[in-house]
Coordinates of C-alpha atoms in Angstrom, one line a residue:
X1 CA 26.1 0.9 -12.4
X2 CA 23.4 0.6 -9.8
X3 CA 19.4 1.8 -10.2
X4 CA 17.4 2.4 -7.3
X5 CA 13.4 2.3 -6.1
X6 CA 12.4 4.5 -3.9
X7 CA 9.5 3.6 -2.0
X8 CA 8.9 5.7 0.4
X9 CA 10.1 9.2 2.7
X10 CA 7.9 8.0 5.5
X11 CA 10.1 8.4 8.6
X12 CA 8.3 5.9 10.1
X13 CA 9.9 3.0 7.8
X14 CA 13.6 2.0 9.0
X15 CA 15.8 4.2 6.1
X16 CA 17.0 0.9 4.6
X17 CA 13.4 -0.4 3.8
X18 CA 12.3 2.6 1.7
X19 CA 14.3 1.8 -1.2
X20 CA 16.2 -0.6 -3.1
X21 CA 19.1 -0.9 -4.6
X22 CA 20.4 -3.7 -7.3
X23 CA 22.4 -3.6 -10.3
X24 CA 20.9 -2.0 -13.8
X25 CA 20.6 -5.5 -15.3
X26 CA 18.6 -7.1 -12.4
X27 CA 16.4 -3.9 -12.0
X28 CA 15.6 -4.2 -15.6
X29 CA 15.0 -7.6 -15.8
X30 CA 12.5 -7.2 -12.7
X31 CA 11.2 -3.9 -13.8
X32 CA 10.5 -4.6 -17.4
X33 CA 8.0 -7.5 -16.8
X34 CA 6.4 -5.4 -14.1
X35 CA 6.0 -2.7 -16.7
X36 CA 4.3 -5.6 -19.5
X37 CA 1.7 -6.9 -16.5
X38 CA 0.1 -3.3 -16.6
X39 CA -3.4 -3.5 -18.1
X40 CA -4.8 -0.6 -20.4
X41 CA -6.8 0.9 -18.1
X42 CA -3.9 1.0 -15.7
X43 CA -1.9 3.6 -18.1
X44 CA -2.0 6.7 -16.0
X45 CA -1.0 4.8 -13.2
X46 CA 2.1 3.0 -14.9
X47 CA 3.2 6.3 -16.8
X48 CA 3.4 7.9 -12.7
X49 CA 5.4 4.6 -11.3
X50 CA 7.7 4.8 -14.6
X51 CA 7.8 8.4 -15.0
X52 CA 11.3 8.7 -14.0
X53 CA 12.4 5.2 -14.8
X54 CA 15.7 6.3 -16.1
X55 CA 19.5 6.6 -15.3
X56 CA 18.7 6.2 -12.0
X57 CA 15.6 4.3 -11.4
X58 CA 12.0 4.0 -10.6
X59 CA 10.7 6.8 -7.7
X60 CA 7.3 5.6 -6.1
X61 CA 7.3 7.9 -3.1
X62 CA 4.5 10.6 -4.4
X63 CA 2.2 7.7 -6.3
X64 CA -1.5 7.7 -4.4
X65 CA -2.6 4.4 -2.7
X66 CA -4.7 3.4 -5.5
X67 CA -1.8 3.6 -7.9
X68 CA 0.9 2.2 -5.1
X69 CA -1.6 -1.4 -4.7
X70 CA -1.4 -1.5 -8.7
X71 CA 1.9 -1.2 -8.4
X72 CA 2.2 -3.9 -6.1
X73 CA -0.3 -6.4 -7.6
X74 CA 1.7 -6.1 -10.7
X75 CA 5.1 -6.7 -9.3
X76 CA 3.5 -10.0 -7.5
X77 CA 1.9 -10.9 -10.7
X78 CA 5.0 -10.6 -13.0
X79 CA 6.9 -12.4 -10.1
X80 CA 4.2 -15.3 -9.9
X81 CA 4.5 -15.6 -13.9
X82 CA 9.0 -15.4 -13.6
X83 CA 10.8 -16.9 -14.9
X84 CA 9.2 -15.9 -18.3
X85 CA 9.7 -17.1 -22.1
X86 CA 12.3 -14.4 -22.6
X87 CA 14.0 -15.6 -19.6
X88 CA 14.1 -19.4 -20.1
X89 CA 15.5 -18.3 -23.6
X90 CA 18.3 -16.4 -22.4
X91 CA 19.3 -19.0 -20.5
X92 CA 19.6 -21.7 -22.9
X93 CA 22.8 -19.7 -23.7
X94 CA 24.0 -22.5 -20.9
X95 CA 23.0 -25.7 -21.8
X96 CA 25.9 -27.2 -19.8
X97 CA 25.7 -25.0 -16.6
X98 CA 22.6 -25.8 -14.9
X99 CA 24.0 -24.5 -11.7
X100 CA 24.5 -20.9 -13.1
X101 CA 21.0 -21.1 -14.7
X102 CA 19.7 -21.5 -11.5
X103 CA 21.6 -18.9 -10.1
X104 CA 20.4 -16.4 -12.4
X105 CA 16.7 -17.4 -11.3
X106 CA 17.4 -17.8 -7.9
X107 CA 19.4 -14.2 -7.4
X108 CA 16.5 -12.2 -9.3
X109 CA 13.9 -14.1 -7.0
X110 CA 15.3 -13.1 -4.2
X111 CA 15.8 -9.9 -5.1
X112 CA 11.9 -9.4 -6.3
X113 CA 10.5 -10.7 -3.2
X114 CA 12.7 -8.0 -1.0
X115 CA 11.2 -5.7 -2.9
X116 CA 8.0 -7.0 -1.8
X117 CA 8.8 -7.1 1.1
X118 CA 9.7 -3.5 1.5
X119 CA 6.3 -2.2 -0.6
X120 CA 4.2 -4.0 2.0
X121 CA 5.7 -1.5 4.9
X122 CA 4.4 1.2 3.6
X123 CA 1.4 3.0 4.5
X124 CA -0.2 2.8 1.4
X125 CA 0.2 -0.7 1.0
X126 CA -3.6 -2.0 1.7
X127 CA -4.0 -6.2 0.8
X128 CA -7.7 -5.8 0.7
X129 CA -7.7 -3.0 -1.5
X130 CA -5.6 -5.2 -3.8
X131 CA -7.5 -8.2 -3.1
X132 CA -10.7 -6.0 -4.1
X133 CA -9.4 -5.0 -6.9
X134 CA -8.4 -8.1 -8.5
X135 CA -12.0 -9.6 -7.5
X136 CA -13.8 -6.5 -9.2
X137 CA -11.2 -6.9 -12.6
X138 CA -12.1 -10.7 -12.3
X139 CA -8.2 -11.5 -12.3
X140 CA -7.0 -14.6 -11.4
X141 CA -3.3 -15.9 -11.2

C-alpha cells in the first residue's frame, strides 16, 4: 500500500511536484527519523505536520511558513544524519549482499532528496528563514 505527502494546492506548482507518493515502508522509514529530529520546542509544529500521519500519509498543505521551514530543516537534517544506527542494524540482516544493502540506502536517498526537491517549490519554502533559524537555535550539522 502506498502513503502520500501532500505539499501543497498552489496551482502555481506543476500537479506532480505537490505531493509524493512511495511505498508505506519507505515513507516510514523517511518519516519516522524526520519525526525524532523535532526539538521540544518544535512540538506544536510537529503535532500540525503529523496530525494526519495515518493510513494515508502526511498532509502539509495548510502548515504556516514558520512551521513548513521546520519542516524542511528537519527532513534535511534527518537526511544529512541517514543512514542511522537503526538502519545500519537492519541491514546487517545481509552480511553477504552488499549490493542489496546499498540498494536499500541508495532507493530511500533518492527518494528523500525528491522530496526536497518538491518542498523547496513551494511558496513557503524561505532558505534564509531556515538558515536564521538554525543560526538563532545555534544548530550545527
Amino acid at each position: 500500500m502506498g502513503k502520500h505527502l501532500w505539499i501543497s494546492s498552489d496551482a502555481t506548482i506543476v500537479f506532480e511536484d505537490r505531493s509524493w507518493i512511495t511505498t508505506s515502508i519507505v515513507f516510514n522509514n523517511i518519516f519516522s527519523r524526520v519525526e525524532a529530529f523535532f526539538v521540544p520546542s518544535e512540538l506544536a509544529c510537529r503535532e500540525a505536520c503529523y496530525f494526519d500521519w495515518g493510513m494515508d500519509g502526511i498532509e502539509l498543505s495548510y502548515v504556516d511558513k514558520e512551521c513548513f521551514n521546520i519542516f524542511y530543516l528537519r527532513c534535511k537534517q534527518a537526511l544529512i544524519h541517514y543512514p542511522d544506527k537503526e538502519m545500519l542494524a537492519w541491514l546487517e540482516r545481509f552480511p553477504d549482499q552488499p549490493e542489496k544493502r546499498d540498494g536499500y540506502i541508495n532507493g530511500i536517498t533518492f527518494e528523500w532528496e525528491e522530496i526536497l526537491k518538491r518542498l523547496e517549490l513551494d511558496k513557503r519554502y524561505d532558505a534564509a528563514w531556515i538558515e536564521g533559524y538554525r543560526s538563532k537555535r545555534g544548530e550545527v550539522d
